[in-house]
Coordinates of C-alpha atoms in Angstrom, one line a residue:
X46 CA 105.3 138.8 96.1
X47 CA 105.3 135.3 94.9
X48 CA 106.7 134.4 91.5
X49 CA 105.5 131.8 88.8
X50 CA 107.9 128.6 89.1
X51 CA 109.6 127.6 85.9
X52 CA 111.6 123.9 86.4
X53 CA 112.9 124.4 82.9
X54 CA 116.6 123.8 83.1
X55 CA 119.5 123.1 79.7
X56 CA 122.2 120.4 79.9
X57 CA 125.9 122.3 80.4
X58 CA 128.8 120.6 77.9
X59 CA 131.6 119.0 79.0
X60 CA 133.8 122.4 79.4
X61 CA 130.8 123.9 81.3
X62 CA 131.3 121.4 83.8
X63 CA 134.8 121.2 84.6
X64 CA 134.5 124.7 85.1
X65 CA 131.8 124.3 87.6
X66 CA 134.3 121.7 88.9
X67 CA 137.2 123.9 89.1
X68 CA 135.9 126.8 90.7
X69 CA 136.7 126.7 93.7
X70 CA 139.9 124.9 92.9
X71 CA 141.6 127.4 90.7
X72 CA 139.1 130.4 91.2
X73 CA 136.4 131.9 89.3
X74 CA 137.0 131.7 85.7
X75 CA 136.0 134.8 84.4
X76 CA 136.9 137.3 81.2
X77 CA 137.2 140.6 82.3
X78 CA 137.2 143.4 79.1
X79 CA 138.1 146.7 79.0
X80 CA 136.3 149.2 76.3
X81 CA 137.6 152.8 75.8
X82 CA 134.9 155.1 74.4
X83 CA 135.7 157.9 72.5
X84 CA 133.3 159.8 73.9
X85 CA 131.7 160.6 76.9
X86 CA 128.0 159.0 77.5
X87 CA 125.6 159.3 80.1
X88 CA 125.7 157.3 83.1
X89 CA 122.3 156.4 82.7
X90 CA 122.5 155.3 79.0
X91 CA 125.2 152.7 80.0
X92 CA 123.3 151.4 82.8
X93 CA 120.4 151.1 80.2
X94 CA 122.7 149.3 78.2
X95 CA 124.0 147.5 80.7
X96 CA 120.5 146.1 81.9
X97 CA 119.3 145.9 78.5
X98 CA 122.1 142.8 77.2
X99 CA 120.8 140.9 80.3
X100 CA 117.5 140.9 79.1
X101 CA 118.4 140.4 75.5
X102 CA 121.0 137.4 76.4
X103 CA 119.1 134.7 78.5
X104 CA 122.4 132.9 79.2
X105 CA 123.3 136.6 81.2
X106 CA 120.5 135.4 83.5
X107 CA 121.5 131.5 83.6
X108 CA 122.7 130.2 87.3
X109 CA 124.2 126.0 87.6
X110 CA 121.3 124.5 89.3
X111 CA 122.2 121.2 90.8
X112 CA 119.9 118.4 89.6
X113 CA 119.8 114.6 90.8
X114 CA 123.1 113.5 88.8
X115 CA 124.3 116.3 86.8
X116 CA 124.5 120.3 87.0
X117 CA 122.7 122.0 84.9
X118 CA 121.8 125.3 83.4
X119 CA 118.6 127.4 84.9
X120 CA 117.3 130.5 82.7
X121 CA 116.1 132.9 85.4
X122 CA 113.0 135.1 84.3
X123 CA 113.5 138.7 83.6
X124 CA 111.8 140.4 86.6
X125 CA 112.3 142.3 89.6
X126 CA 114.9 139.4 91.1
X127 CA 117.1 139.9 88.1
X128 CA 116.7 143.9 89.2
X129 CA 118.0 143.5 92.3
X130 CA 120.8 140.9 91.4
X131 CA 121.6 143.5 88.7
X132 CA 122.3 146.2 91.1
X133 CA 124.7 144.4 93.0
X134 CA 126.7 143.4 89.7
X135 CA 126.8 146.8 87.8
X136 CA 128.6 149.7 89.2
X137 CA 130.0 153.3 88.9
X138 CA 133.3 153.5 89.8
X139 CA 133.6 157.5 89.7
X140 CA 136.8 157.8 91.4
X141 CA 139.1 155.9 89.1
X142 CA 141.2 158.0 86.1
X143 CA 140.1 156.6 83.4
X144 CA 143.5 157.6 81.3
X145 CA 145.3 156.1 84.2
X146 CA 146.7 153.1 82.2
X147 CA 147.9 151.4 85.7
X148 CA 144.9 152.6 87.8
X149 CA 142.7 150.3 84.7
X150 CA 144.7 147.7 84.6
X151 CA 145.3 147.3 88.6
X152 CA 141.1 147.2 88.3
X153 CA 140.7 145.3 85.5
X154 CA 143.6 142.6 87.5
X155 CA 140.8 142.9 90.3
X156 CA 138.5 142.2 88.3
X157 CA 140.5 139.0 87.3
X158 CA 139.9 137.5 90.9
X159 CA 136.3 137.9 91.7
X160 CA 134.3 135.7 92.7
X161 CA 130.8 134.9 90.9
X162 CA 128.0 133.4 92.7
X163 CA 127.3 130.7 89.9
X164 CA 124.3 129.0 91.9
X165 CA 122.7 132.3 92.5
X166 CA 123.7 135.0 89.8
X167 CA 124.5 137.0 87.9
X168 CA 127.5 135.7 86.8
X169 CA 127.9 139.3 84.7
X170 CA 129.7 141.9 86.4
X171 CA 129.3 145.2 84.8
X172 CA 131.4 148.6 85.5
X173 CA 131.3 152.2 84.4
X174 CA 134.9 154.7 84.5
X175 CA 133.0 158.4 83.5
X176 CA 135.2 160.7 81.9
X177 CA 134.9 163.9 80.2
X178 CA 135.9 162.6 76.6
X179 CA 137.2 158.6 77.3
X180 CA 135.1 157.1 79.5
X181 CA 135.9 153.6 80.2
X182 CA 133.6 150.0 80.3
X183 CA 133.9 146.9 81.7
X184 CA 132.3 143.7 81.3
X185 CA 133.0 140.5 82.9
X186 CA 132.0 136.9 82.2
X187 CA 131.9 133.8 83.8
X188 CA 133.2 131.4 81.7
X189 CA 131.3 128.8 82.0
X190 CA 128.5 130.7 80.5
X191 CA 130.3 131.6 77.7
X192 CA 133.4 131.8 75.8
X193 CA 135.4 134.8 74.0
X194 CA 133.1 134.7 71.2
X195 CA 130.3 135.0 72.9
X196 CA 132.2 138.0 75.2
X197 CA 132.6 139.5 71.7
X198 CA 128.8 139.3 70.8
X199 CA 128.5 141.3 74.2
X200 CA 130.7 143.7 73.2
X201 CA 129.0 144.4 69.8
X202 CA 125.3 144.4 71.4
X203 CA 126.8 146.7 73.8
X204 CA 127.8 149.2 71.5
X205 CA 124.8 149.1 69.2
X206 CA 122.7 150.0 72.1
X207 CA 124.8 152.8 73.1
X208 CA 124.4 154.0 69.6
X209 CA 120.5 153.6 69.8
X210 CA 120.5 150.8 68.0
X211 CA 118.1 147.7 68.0
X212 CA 119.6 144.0 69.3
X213 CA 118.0 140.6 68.7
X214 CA 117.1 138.7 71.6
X215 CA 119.2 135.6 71.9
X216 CA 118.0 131.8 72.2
X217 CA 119.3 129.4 75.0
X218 CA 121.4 126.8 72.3
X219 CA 123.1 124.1 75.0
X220 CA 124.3 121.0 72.0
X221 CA 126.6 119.1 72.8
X222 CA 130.4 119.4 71.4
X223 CA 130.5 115.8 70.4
X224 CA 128.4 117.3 67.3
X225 CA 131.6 119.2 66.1
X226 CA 134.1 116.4 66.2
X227 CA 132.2 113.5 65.3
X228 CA 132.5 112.5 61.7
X229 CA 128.5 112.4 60.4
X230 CA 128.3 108.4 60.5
X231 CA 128.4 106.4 63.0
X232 CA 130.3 104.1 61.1
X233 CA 132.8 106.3 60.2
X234 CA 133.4 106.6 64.0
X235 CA 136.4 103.8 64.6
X236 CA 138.7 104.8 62.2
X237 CA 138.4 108.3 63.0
X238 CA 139.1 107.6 66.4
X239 CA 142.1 105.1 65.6
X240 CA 143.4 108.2 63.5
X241 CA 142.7 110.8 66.6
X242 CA 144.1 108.4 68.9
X243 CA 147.4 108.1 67.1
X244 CA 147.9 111.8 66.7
X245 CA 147.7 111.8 70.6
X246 CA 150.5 108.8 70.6
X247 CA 152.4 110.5 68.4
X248 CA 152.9 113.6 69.5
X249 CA 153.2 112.4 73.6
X250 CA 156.3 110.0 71.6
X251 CA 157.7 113.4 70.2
X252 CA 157.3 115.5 73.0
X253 CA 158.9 112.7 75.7
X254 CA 162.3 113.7 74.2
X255 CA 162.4 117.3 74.0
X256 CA 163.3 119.5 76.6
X257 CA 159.7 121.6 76.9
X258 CA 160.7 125.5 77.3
X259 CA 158.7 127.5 80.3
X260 CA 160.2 130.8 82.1
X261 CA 161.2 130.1 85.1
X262 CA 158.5 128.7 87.3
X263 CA 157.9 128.2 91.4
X264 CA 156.4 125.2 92.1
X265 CA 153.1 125.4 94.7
X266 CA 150.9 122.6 95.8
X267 CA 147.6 125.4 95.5
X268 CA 146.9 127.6 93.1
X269 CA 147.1 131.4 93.7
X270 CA 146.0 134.9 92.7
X271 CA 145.6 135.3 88.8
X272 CA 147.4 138.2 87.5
X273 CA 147.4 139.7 84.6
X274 CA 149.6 142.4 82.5
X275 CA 148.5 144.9 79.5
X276 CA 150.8 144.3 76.7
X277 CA 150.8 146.3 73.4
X278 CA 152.9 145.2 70.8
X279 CA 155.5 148.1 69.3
X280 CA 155.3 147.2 65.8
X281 CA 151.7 148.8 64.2
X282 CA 149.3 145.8 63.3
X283 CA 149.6 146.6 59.4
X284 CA 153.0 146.3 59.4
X285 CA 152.9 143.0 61.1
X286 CA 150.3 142.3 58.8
X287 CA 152.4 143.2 55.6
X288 CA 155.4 141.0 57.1
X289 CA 153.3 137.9 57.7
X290 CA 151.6 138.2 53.9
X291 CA 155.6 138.2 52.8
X292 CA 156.3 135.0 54.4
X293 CA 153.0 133.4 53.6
X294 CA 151.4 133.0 56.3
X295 CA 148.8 134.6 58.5
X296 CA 148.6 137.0 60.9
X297 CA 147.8 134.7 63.6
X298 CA 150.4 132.4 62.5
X299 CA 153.1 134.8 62.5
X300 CA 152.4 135.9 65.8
X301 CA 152.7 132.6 67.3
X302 CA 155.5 132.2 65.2
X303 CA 157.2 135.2 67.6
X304 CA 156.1 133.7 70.8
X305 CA 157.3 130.2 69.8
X306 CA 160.8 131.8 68.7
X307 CA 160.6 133.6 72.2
X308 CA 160.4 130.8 74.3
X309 CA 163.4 128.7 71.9
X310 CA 165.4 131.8 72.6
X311 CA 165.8 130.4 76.1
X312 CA 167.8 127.9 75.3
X313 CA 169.7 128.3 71.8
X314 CA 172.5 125.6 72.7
X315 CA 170.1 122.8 73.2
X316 CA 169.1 120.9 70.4
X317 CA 166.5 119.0 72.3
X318 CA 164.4 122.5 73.2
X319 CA 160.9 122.8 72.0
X320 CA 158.4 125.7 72.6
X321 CA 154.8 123.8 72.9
X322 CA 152.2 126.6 72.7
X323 CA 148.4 125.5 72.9
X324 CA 146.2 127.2 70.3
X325 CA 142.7 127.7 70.6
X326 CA 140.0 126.9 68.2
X327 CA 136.4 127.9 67.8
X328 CA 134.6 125.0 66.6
X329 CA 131.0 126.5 66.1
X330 CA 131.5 126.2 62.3
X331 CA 132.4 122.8 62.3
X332 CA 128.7 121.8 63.8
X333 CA 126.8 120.5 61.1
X334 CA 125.0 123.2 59.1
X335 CA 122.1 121.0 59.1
X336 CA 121.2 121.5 63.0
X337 CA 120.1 125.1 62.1
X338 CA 122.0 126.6 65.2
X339 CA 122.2 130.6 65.5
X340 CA 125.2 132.2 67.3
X341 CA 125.2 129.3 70.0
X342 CA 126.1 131.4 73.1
X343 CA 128.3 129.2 75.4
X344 CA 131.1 127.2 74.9
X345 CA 132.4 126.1 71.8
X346 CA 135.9 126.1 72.2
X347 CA 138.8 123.1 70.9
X348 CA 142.5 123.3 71.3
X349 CA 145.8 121.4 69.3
X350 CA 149.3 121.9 70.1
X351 CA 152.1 123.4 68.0
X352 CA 155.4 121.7 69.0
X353 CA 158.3 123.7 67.9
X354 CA 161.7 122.2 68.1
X355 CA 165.7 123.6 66.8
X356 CA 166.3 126.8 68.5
X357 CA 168.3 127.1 65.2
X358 CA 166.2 127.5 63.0
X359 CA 165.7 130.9 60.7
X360 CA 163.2 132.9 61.7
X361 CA 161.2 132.9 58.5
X362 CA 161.7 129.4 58.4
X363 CA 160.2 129.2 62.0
X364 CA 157.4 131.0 60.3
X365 CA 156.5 128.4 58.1
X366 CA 157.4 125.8 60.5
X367 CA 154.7 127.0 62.9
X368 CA 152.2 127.7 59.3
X369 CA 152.6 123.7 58.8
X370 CA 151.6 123.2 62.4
X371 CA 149.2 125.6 62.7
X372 CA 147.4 124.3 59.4
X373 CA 147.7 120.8 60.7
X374 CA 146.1 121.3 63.8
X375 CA 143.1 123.4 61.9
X376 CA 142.8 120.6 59.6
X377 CA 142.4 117.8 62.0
X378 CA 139.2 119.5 63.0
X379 CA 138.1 119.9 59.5
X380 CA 138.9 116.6 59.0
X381 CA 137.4 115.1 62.4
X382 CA 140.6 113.6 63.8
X383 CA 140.2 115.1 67.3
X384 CA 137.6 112.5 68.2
X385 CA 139.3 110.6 70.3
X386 CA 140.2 113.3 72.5
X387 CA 137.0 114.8 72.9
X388 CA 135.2 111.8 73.3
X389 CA 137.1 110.9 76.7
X390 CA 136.5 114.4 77.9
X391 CA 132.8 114.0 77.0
X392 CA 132.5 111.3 79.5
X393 CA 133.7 113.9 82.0
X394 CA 130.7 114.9 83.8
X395 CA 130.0 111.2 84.7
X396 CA 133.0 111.6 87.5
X397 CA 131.0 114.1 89.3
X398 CA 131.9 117.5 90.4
X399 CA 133.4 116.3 93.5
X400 CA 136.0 113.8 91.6
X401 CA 137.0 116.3 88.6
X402 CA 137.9 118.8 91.8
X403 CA 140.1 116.3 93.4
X404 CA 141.8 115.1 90.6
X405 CA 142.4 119.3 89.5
X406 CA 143.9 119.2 93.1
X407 CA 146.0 116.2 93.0
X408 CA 147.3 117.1 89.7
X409 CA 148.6 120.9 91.0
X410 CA 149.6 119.5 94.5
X411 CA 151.5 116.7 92.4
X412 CA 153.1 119.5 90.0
X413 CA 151.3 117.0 87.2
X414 CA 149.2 119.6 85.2
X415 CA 149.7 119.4 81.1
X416 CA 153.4 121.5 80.2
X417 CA 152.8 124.0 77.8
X418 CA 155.1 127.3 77.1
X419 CA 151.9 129.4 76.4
X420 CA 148.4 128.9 75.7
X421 CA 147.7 131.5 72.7
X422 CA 144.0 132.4 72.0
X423 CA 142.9 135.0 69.6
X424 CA 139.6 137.2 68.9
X425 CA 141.4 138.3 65.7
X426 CA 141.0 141.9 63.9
X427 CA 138.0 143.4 66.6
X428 CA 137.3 146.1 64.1
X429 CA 133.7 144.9 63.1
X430 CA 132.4 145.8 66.6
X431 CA 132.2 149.9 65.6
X432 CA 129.6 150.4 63.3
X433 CA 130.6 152.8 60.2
X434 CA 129.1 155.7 60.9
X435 CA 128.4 155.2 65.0
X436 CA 128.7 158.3 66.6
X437 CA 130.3 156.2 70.1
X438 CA 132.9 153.8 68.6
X439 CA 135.2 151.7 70.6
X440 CA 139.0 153.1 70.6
X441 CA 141.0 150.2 73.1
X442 CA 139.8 146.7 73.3
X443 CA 141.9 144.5 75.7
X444 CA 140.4 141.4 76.7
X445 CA 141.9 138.6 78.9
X446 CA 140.8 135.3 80.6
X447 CA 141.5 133.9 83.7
X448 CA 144.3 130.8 83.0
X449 CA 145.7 128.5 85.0
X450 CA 149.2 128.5 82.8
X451 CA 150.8 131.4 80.9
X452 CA 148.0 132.9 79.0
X453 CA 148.1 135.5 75.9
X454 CA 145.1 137.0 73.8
X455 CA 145.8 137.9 70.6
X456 CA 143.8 140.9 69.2
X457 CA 143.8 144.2 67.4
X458 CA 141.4 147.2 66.8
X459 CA 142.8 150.4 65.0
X460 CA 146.2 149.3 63.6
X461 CA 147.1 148.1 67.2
X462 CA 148.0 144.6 68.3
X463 CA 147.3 143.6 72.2
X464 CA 148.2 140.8 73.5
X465 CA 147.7 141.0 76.9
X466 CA 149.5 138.0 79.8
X467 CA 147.0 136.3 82.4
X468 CA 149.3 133.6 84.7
X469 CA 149.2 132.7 88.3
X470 CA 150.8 135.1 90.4
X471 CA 152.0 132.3 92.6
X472 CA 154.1 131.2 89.3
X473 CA 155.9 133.7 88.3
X474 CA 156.7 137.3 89.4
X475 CA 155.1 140.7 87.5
X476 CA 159.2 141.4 86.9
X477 CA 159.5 138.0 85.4
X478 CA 156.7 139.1 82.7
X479 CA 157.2 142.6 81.9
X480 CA 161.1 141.0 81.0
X481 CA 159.5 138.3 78.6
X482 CA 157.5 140.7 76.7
X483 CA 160.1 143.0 76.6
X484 CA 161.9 140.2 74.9
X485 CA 158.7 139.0 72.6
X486 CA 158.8 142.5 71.3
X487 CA 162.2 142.2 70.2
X488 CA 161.0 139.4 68.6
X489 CA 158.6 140.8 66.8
X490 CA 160.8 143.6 65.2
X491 CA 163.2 140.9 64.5
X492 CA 160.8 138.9 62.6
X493 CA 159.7 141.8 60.7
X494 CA 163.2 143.1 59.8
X495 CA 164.2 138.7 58.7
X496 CA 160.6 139.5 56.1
X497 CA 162.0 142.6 54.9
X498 CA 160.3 145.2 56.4
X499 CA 160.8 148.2 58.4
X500 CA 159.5 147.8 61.8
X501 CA 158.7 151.6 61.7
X502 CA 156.4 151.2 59.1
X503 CA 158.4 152.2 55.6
X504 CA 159.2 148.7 53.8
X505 CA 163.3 148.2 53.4
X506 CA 164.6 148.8 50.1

């Protein structure tokens, strides 16, 4: 059968092509989520589903098609191609317990490390764990054709369908970031990115004298399996909650807070140690409201750093420390003094996929890559995506991404907080991990008990 030829293709931003530079580098970068139902559904209604968001989300169809200079993104049509690419990435994997929390997250760690045919699709994988009353869902993007917000647009889609319920269909939006960092004049441009610039001097100046915090790390000239860990936190999300609203700050903030105070912890007699943690920022409200975008599926994603410094520091003045930081960083955006950053990296794509993959190389074979404790990203309170009143609600939510440091997601559904751990194997040991969060959750409780509250719940007298 011979199909209708459509030469319609979308530019990819500059994240989008450093992750079609870095594939084969550092591996597929995907976003494997797990969903626990709380009920069980047909087989065939999640397939439905299943197929359903593909047709209903063009970019679930999208493949990197490789035009005279630059990669680009190709739309393919919804036919009997799709069908049979479908098939291949949706399956029934019957033989798995889903209340077998180390069978799921052995699967969903497999799941971590496949690899996606970006040049062919789809770059969706898609898997079903029946079970008599908690059946179990996966889904599984490719970054590059999307980020954790548009994962979570997935997951909500997802579950409206299941519960009979109409989606929208979804247009192909592919701006460019520049459009969220750029002040709205051009001749506001220069000073903004004299002010971006020195934010960047400034805090390389800081950093060059402090003694950056890690766990212990084995150094490789390649980069390795990605691994990942489920990690719940002990303390109930409301009572975290209640602790953070004591020392005014917010939930987020407080949980960085913890992971900052973890990393410090490392080395309490050195008054040079700093905990660095990357945060990341959505900046799709930061486009002008004036463009008219919708939900703009893709990549939209920004990132500051919170430096950290005096292992001796309170812990509810580490709190606010990090809240200063934290609000800094946010209001740089706001304020459009990340230019200077983002303007270098939008000139990215002009090296070519072939030079952004050697210089990933060089950099890991160098040991030269950016020094970070963490990178903490967060999907916030996930509660939104069960419907009041749905009969088939979500009841565990853990999502992770594929990360080439030490990785944590911050979320919560149902008064608990996950925050699961993605790192390269090659870097650290699974022992080596369980023993830091072990330790971040005594950080947490802690923290909680420095606000004034019970950690089980009842607020101290």
């Amino acid at each position: 059968m011979s199909h209708a030829l459509d030469n319609t293709t979308h530019p990819l931003n500059r994240t989008e092509h450093a992750y079609a530079a870095i594939d084969g580098a550092a591996g597929t970068m995907v976003q494997p989520y797990l969903i626990r139902l709380n009920t069980p559904v047909a087989e065939a209604e999640v397939r439905r589903a299943m197929r359903s968001l593909v047709t209903h989300h063009p970019r679930l169809r999208g493949v990197v098609a490789p035009g005279k200079y630059f990669y680009r993104l190709r739309i393919l049509p919804d036919d009997e191609l799709v069908d049979q690419l479908f098939n291949v990435a949706y399956r029934v994997e019957a033989h798995i317990d889903a209340l077998d929390g180390a069978a799921l997250e052995a699967y969903q760690n497999q799941m971590l490390n496949e690899v996606m045919p970006m040049e062919r699709g789809l770059n969706f994988h898609m898997r079903f764990l029946p079970h008599a009353s908690a059946p179990v869902m996966f889904i599984c993007l490719h970054h590059l054709f999307g980020d954790g917000r548009t994962c979570m647009q997935l997951v909500a889609d997802l579950l409206k369908l299941l519960n009979g319920q109409a989606i929208e269909m979804q247009s192909v939006e592919t701006p460019s970031m520049v459009g969220a960092v750029a002040p709205p004049h051009c001749w506001q441009w220069p000073a903004h990115i004299w002010r971006s610039r020195q934010h960047k001097v400034t805090e390389a100046k800081r950093q060059a004298g402090l003694h950056i915090q890690q766990l212990p790390m084995r150094v490789t000239p390649h980069f390795s399996v990605n691994a990942m860990r489920h990690y719940r936190v002990s303390v109930g999300s409301a009572v975290l909650r209640q602790a953070a609203r004591k020392l005014g700050v917010s939930l987020n903030t407080f949980m960085v807070s913890a992971v900052a105070q973890s990393f410090l912890d490392l080395a309490v007699d050195d008054p040079q140690a700093a905990a660095v943690i990357r945060i990341s920022v959505d900046l799709r409200k930061h486009y002008p409201e004036s463009r008219g975008f919708g939900p703009l599926w893709g990549n939209h994603v920004g990132a500051f750093l919170v430096t950290e410094d005096d292992p001796r520091k309170s812990l509810p003045d580490r709190v606010r420390s990090v809240g200063a930081h934290v609000k800094e960083g946010l209001d740089r955006f706001t304020r459009r003094e990340m230019f200077w950053t983002y303007l270098l990296e939008e000139s990215m794509p002009l090296l070519g996929r072939t030079l952004i993959g050697h210089i990933a190389h060089q950099l890991k074979r160098k040991n030269k890559l950016p020094k970070i404790s963490c990178h903490c990203t967060s999907l916030g309170d996930v509660s939104y995506i069960n419907a009041p009143g749905a009969a088939i609600k979500a009841t565990e939510f853990i999502p992770i991404v594929t990360s080439i440091a030490l990785l944590m997601v911050m979320t919560e559904l149902d008064g608990v907080f996950y925050m699961p751990v993605s790192w390269q194997r090659s870097d650290n040991t699974v022992e080596e991990i369980d023993a830091y969060t072990a330790r971040l959750d005594q950080t947490f409780i802690r923290l909680v008990r420095e606000a004034g509250i019970d950690p089980a719940g009842l607020q101290a007298a």
